[in-house]
PDB file of C-alpha atoms in Angstrom:
ATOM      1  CA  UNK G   1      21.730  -1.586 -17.133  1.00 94.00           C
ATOM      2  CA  UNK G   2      20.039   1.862 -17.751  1.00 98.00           C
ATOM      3  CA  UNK G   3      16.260   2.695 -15.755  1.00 98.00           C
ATOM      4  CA  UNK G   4      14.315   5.186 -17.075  1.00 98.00           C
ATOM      5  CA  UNK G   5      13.386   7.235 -14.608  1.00 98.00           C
ATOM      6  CA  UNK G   6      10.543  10.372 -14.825  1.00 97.00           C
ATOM      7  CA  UNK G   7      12.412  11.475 -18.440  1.00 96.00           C
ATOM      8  CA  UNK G   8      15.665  10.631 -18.146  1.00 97.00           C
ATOM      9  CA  UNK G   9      17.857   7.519 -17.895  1.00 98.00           C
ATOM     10  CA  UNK G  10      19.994   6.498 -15.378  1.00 98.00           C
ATOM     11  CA  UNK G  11      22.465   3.722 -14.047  1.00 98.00           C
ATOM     12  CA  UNK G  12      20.617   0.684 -12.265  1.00 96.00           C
ATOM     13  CA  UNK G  13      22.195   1.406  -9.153  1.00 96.00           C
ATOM     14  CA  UNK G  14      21.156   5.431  -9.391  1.00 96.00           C
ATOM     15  CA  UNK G  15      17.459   4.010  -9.885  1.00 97.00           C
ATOM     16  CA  UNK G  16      15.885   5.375  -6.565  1.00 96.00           C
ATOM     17  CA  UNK G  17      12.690   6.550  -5.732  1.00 97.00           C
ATOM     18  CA  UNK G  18      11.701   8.889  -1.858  1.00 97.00           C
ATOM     19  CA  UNK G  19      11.131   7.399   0.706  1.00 98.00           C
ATOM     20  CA  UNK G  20       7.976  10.040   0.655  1.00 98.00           C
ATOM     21  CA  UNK G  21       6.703   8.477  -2.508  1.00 98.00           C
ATOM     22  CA  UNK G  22       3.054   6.901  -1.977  1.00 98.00           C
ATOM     23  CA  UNK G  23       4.029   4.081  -3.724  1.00 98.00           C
ATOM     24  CA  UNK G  24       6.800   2.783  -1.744  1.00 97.00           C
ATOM     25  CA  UNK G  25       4.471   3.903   1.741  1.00 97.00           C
ATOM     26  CA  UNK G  26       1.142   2.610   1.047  1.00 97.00           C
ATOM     27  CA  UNK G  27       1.185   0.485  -2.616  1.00 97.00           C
ATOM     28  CA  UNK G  28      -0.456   3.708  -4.065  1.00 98.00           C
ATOM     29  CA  UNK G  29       0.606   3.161  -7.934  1.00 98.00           C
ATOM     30  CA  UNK G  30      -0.439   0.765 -10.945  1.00 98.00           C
ATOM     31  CA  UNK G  31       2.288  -1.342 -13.524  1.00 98.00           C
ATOM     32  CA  UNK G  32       2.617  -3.122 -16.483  1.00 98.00           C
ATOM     33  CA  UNK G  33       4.554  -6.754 -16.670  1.00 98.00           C
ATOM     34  CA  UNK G  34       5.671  -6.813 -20.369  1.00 98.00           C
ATOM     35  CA  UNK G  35       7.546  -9.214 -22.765  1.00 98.00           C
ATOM     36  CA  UNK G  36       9.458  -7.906 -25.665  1.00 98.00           C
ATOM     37  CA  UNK G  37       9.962 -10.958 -28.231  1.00 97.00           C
ATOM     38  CA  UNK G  38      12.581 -10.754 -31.153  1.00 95.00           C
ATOM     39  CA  UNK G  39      12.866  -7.046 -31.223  1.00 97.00           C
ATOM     40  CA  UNK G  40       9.319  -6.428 -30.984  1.00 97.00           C
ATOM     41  CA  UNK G  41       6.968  -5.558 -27.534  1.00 98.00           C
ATOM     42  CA  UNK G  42       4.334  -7.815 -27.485  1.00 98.00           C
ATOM     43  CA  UNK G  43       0.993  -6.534 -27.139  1.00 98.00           C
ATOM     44  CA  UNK G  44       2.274  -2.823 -26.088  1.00 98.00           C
ATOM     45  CA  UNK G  45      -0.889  -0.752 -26.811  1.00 98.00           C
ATOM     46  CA  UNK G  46      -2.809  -3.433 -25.066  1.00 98.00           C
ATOM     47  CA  UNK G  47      -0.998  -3.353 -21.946  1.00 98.00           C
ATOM     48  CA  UNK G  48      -0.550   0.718 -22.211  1.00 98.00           C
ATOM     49  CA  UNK G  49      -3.806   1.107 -22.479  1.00 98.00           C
ATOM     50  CA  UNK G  50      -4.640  -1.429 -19.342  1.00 98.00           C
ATOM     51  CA  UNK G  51      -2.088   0.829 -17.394  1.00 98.00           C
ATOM     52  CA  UNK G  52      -3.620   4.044 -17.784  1.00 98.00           C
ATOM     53  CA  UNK G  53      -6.930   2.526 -16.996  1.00 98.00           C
ATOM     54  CA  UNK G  54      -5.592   1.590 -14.204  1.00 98.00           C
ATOM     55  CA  UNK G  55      -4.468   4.906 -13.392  1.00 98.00           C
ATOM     56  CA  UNK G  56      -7.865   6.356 -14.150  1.00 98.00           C
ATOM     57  CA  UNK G  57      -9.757   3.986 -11.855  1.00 97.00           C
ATOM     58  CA  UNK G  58      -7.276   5.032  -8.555  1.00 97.00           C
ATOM     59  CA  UNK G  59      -7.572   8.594  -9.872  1.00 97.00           C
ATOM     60  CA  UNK G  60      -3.498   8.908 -10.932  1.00 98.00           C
ATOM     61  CA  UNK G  61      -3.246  11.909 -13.369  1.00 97.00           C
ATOM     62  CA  UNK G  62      -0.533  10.620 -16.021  1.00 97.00           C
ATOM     63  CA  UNK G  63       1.458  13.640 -17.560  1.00 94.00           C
ATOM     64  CA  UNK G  64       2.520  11.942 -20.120  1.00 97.00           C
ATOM     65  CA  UNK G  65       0.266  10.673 -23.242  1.00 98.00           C
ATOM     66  CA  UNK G  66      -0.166   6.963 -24.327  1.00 98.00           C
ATOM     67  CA  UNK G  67       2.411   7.678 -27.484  1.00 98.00           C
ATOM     68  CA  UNK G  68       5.226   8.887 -25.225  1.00 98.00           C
ATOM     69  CA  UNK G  69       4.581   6.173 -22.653  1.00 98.00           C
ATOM     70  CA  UNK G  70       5.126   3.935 -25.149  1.00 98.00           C
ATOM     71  CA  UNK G  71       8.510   5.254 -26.115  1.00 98.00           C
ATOM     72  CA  UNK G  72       9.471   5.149 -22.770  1.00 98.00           C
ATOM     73  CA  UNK G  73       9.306   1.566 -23.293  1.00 98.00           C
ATOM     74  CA  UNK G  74      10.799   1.030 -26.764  1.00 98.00           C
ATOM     75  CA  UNK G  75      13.838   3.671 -25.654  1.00 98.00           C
ATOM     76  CA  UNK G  76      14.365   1.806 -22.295  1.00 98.00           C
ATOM     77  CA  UNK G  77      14.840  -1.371 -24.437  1.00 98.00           C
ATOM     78  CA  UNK G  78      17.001   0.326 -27.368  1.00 98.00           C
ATOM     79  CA  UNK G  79      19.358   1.982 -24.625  1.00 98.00           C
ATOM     80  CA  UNK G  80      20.078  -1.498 -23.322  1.00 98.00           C
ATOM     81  CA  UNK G  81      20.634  -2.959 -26.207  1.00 97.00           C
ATOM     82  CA  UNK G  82      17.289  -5.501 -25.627  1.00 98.00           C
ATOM     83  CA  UNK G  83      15.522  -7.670 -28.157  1.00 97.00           C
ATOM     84  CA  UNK G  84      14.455 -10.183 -25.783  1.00 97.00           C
ATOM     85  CA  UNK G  85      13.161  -8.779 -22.273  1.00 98.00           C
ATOM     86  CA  UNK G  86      10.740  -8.777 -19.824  1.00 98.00           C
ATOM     87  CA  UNK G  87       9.483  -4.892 -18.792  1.00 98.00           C
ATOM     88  CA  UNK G  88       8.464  -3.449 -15.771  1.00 98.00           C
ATOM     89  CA  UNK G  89       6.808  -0.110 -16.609  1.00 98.00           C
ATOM     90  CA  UNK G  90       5.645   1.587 -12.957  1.00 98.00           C
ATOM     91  CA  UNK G  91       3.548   4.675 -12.510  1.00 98.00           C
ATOM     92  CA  UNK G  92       3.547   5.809  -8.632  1.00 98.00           C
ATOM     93  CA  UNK G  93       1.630   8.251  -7.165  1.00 98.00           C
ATOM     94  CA  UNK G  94       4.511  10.280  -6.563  1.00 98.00           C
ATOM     95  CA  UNK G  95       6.011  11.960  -3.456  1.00 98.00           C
ATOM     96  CA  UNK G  96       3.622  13.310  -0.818  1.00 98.00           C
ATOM     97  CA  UNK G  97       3.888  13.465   2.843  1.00 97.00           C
ATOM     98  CA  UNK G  98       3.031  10.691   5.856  1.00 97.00           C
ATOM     99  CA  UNK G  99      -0.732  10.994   5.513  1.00 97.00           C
ATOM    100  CA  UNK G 100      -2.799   8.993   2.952  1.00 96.00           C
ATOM    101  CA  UNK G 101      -4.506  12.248   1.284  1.00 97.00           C
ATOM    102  CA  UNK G 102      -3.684  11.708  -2.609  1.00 97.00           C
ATOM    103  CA  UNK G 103      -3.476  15.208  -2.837  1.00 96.00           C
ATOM    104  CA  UNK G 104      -0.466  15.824  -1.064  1.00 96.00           C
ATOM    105  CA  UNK G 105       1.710  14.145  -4.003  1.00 97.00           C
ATOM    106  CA  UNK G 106       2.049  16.506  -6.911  1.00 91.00           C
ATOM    107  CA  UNK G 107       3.337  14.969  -9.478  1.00 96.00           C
ATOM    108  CA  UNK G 108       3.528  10.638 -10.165  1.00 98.00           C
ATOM    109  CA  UNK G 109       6.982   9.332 -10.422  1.00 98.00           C
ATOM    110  CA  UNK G 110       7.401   7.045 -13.857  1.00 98.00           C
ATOM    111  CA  UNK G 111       9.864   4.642 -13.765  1.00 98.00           C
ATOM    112  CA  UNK G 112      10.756   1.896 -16.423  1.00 98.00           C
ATOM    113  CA  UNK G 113      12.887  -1.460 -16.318  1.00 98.00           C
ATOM    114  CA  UNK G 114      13.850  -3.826 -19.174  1.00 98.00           C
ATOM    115  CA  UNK G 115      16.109  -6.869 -18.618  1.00 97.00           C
ATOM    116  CA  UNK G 116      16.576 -10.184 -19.618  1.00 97.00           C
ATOM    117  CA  UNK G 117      13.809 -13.289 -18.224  1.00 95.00           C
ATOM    118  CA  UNK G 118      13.217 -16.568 -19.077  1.00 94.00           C
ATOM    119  CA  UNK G 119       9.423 -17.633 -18.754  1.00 92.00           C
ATOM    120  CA  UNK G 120       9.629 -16.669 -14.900  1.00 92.00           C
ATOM    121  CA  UNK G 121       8.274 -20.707 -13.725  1.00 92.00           C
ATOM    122  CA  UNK G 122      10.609 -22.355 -16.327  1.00 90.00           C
ATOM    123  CA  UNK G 123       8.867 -24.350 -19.092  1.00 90.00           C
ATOM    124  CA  UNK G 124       8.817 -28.010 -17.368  1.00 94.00           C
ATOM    125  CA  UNK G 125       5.174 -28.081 -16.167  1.00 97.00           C
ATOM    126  CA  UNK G 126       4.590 -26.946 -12.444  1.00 98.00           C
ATOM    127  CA  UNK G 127       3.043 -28.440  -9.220  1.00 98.00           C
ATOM    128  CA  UNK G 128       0.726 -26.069  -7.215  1.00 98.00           C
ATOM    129  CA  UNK G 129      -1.465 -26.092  -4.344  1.00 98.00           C
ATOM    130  CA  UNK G 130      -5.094 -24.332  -3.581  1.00 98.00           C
ATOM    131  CA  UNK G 131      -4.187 -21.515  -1.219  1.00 98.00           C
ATOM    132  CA  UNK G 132      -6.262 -20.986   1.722  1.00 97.00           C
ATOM    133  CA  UNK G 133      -5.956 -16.879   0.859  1.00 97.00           C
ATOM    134  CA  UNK G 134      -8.981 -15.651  -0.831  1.00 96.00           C
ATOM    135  CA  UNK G 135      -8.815 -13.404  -3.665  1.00 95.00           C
ATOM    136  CA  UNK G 136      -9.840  -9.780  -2.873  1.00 92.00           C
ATOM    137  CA  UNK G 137     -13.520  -9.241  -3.979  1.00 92.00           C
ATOM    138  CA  UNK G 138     -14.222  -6.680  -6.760  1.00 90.00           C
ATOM    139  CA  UNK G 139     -15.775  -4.921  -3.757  1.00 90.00           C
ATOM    140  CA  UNK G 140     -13.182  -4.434  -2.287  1.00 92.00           C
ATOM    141  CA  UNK G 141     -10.378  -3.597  -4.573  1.00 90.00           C
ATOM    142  CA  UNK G 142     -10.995  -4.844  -8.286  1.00 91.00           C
ATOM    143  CA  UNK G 143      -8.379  -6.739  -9.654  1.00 89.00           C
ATOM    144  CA  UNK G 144      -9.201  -4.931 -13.077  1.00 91.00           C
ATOM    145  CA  UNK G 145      -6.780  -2.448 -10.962  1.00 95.00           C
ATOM    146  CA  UNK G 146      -3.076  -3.500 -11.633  1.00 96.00           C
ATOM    147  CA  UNK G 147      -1.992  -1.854  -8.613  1.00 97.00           C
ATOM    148  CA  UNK G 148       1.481  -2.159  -6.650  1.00 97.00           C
ATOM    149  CA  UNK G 149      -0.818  -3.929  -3.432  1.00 95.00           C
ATOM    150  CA  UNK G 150       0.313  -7.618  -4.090  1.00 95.00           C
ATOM    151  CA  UNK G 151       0.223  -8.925  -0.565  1.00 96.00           C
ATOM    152  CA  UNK G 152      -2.726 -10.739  -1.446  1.00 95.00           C
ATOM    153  CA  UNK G 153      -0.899 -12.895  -4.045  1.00 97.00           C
ATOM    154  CA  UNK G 154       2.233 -12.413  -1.695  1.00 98.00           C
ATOM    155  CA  UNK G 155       0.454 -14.341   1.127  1.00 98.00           C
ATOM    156  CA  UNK G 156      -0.471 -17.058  -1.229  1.00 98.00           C
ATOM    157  CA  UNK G 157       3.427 -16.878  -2.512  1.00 98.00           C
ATOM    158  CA  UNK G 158       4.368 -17.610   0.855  1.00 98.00           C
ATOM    159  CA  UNK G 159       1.836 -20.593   1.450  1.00 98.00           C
ATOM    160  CA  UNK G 160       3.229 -22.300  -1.987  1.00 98.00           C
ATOM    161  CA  UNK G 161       6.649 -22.062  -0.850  1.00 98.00           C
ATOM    162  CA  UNK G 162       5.899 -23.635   2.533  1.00 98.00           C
ATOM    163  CA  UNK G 163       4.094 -26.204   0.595  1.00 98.00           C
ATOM    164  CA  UNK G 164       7.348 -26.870  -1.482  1.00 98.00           C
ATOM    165  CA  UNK G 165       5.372 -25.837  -4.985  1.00 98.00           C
ATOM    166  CA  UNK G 166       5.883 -23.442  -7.842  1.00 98.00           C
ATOM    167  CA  UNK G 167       2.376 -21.779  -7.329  1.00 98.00           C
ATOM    168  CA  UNK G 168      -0.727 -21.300  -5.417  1.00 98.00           C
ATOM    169  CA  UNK G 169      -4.665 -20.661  -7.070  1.00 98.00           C
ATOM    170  CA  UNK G 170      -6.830 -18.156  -5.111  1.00 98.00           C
ATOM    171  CA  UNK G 171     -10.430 -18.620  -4.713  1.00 97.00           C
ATOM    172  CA  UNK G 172     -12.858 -15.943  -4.910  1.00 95.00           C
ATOM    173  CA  UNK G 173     -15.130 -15.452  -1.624  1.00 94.00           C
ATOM    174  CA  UNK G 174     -17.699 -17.924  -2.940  1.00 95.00           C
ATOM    175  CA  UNK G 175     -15.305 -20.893  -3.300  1.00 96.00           C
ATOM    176  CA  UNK G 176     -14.860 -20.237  -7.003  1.00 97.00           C
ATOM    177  CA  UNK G 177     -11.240 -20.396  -8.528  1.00 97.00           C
ATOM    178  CA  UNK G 178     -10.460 -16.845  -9.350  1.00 97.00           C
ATOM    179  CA  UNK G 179      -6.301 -17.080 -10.543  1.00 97.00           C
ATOM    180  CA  UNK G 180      -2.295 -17.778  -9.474  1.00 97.00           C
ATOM    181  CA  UNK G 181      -0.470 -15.424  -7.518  1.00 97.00           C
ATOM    182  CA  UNK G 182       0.065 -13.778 -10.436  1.00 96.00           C
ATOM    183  CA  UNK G 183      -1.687 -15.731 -13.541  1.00 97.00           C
ATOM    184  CA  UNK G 184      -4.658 -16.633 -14.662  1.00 98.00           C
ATOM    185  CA  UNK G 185      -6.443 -20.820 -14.961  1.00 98.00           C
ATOM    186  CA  UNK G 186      -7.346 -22.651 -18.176  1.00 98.00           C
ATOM    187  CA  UNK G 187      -8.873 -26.001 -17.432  1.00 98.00           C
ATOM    188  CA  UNK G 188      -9.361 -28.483 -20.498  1.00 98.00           C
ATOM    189  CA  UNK G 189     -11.953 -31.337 -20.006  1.00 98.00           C
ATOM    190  CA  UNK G 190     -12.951 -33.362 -22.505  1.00 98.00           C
ATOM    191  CA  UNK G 191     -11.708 -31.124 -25.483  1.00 97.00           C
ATOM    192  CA  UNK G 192     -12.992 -28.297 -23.904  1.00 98.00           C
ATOM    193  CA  UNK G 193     -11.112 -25.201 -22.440  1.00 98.00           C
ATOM    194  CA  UNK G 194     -12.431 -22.843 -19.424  1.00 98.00           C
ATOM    195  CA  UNK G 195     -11.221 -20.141 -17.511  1.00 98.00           C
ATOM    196  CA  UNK G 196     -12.978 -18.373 -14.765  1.00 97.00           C
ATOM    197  CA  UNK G 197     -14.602 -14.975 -15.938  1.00 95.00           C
ATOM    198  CA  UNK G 198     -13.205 -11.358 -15.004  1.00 90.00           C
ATOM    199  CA  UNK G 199     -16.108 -11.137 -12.813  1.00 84.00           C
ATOM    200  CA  UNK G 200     -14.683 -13.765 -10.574  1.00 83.00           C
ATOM    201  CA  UNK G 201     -12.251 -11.453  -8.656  1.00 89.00           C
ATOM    202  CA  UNK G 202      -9.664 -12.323 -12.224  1.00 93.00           C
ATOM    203  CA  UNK G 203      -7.538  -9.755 -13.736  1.00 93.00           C
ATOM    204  CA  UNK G 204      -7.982  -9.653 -17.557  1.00 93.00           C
ATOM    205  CA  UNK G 205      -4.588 -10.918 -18.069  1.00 96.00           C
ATOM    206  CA  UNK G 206      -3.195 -10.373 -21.753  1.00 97.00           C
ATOM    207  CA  UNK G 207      -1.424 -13.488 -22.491  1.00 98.00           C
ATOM    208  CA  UNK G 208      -5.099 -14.738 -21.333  1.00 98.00           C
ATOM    209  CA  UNK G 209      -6.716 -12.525 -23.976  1.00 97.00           C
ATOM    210  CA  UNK G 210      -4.565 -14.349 -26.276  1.00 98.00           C
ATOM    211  CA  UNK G 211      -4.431 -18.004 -25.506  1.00 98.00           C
ATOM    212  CA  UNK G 212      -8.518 -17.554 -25.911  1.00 98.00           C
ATOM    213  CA  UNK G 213      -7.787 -16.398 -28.973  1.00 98.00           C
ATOM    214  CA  UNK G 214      -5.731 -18.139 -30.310  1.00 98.00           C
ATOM    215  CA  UNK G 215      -8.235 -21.263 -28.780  1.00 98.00           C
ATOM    216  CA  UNK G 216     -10.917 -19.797 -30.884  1.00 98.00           C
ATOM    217  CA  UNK G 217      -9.231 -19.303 -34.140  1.00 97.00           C
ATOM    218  CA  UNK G 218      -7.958 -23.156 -33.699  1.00 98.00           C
ATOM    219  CA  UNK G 219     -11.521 -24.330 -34.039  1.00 98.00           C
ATOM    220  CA  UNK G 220     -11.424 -25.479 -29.860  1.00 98.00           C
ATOM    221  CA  UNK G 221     -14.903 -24.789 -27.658  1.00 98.00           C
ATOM    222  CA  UNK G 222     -13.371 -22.191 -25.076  1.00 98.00           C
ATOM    223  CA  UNK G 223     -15.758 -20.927 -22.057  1.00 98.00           C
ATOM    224  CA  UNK G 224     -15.255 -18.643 -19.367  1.00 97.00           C
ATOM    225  CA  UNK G 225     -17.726 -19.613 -16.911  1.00 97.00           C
ATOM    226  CA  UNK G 226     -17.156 -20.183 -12.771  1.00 97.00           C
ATOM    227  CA  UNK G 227     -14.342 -23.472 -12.288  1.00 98.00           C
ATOM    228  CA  UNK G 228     -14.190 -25.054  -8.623  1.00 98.00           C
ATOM    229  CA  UNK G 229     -11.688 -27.196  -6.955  1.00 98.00           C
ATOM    230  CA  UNK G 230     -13.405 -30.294  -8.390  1.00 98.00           C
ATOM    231  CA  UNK G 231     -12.647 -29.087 -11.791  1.00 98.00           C
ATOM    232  CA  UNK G 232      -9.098 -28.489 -11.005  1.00 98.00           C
ATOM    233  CA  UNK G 233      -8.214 -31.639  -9.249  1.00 98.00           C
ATOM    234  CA  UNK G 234     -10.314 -33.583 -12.187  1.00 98.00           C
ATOM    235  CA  UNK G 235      -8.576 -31.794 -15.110  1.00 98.00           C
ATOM    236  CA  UNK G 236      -7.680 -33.671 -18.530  1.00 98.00           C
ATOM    237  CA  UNK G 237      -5.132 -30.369 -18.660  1.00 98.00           C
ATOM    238  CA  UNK G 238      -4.255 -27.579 -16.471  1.00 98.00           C
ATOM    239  CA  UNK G 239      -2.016 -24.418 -17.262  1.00 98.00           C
ATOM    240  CA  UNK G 240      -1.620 -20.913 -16.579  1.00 98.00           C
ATOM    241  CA  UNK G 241      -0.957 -17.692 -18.529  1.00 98.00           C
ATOM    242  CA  UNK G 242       0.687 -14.832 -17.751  1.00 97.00           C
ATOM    243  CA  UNK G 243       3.122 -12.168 -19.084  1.00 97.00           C
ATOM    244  CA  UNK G 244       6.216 -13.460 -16.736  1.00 95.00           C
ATOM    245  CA  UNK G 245       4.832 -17.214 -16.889  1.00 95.00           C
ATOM    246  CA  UNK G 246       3.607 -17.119 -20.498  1.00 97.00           C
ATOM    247  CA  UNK G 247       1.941 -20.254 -20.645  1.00 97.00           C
ATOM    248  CA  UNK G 248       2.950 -23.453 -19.099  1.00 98.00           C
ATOM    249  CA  UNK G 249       1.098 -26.711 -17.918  1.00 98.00           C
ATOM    250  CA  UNK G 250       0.381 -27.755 -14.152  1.00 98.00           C
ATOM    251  CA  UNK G 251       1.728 -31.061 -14.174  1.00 98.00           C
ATOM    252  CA  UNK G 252       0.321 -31.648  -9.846  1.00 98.00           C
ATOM    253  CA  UNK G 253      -2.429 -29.748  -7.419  1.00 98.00           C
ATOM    254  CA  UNK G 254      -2.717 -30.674  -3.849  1.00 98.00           C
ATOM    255  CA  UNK G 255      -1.021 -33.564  -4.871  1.00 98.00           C
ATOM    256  CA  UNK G 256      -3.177 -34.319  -7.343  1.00 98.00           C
ATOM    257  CA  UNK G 257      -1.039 -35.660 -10.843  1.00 98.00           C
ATOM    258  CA  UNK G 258      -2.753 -34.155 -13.897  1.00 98.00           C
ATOM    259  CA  UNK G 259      -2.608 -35.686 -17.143  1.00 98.00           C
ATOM    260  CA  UNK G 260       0.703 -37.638 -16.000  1.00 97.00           C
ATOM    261  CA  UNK G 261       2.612 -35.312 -15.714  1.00 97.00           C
ATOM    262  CA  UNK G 262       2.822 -34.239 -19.075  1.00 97.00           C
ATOM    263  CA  UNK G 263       1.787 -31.324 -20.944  1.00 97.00           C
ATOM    264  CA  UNK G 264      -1.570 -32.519 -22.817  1.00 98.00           C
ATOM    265  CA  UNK G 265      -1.753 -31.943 -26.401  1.00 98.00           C
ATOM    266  CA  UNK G 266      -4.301 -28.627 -26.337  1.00 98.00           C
ATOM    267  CA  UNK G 267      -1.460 -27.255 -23.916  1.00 98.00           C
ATOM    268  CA  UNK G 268       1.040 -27.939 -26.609  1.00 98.00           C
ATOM    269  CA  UNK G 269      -0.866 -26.870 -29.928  1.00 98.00           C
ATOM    270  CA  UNK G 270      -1.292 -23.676 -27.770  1.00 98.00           C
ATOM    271  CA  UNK G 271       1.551 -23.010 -26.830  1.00 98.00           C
ATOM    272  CA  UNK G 272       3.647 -23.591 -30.127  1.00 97.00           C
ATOM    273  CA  UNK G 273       0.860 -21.223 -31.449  1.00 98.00           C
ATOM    274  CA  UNK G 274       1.790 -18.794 -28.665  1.00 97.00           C
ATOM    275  CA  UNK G 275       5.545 -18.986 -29.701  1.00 97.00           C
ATOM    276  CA  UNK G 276       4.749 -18.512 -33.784  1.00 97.00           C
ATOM    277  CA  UNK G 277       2.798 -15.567 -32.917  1.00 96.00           C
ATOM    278  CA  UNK G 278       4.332 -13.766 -30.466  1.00 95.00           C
ATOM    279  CA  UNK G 279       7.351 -11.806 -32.102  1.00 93.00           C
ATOM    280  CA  UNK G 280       4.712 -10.702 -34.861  1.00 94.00           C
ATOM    281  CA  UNK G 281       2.482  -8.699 -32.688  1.00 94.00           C
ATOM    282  CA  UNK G 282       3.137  -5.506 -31.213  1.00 95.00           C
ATOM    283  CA  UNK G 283       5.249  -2.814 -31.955  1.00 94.00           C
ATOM    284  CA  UNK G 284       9.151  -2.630 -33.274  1.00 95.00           C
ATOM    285  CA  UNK G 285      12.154  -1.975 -31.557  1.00 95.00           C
ATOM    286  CA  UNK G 286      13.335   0.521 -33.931  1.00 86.00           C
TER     287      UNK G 286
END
């Protein structure tokens, strides 16, 4: 397995990063979660472009341009010999000292890693609880920021596993559903499909983007309007999207059985339209 790693490639094990670097010491960084489906990255300006405005909002100065970040990408996956991958591409702010002052680290450190994933939850339907974490507000770090600071979705991790589940939700500070650990909601109720806006503490996922999408060109009634526990736990159909997740049902919630157990038949249509489409869009291994 070969990293890239700030312009050159190097054996997995030879991946390292300082111990100075701000994003190992205080989270200080942004990254991209990407799929790469029968030899072609799904989606890559989209998720490019969602990196570097994450690196605009925390102030990280990017010395490389959008076109040569993504041919980091495409030559990370041609040197390992990848049709089929996930990709983590990281952007750091870069090695400083012990103090938080951004202006201590020079230059950010760009790394890159492709390898082989299944859809991270399997494709089975999942059980999941209601975490008693909140969601950060937008005040207080936006999650339009794809930053490296995951111990909010970490503490949540750590309540689902307790709980003996594949995933927790969040809720925003008002008691509205905001998104997984690391994925965003789709309730279906009565033929229709909603998802909590971006406004609710929700990153703009891209898989989201697209299963609204794809909802839209199917002819379905799709709203993104605030979603509480009620509508969760009273569901006709449940799943999440996500890059690592793609999109798979919630078959339980606080032990709660949704549609029984099964993936209900919006879920599926969705999904198989997910699958046609997604080797078709985005750009070429080549």
């Amino acid at each position: 397995m070969k990293i890239y790693m700030d312009g050159k490639f190097v054996n997995k094990e030879d991946a390292k990063v300082s111990v100075y670097d701000h994003g190992l010491l205080y989270g200080d960084g942004v990254f991209e979660g990407i799929r790469a489906y029968e030899g072609v990255v799904f989606k890559l300006k989209e998720h490019v472009d969602r990196l570097y405005e994450s690196a605009a909002s925390l102030d990280i100065k990017i010395d490389i341009s959008r076109e040569e970040m993504s041919k980091v990408v495409i030559e990370t996956l041609k040197v390992n010999e990848l049709n089929d991958a996930y990709i983590r591409l990281v952007v750091t702010r870069g090695v400083g000292d012990l103090g938080l002052d951004p202006r201590k680290c020079s230059k950010p450190t760009i790394f890159c890693i492709a390898e082989p994933m299944n859809p991270l939850l399997g494709d089975q339907g999942i059980k999941t609880i209601v975490s008693g974490i909140r969601r950060l507000p937008v005040d207080v770090l936006n999650p339009a920021v794809k930053s490296l600071n995951y111990l909010n979705s970490i503490l949540a991790k750590i309540q689902a596993n307790a709980a003996g589940v594949h995933e927790a939700f969040l809720l925003d500070k008002n008691g509205y559903v905001a998104e997984g650990t690391g994925d965003n909601v789709f309730v279906v109720k009565k033929g229709v499909i909603r998802t909590p806006p971006v406004s609710t503490s929700v990153l703009r996922g891209i898989t989201r983007d697209t299963a609204i999408e794809l909802a839209k060109e199917a002819g379905y009634t799709i709203l993104e309007e605030n979603l509480t526990i009620h509508d969760l736990y009273t569901a006709d159909e449940l799943f999440i999207t996500g890059t690592a997740a793609e999109l798979i049902h919630v078959v339980e919630i606080d032990g709660r059985i949704i549609n029984n157990g099964e993936a209900g038949e919006i879920t599926k249509d969705l999904l198989s339209r997910f699958i046609e489409i997604r080797g078709k869009i985005g750009d070429k291994i080549e």
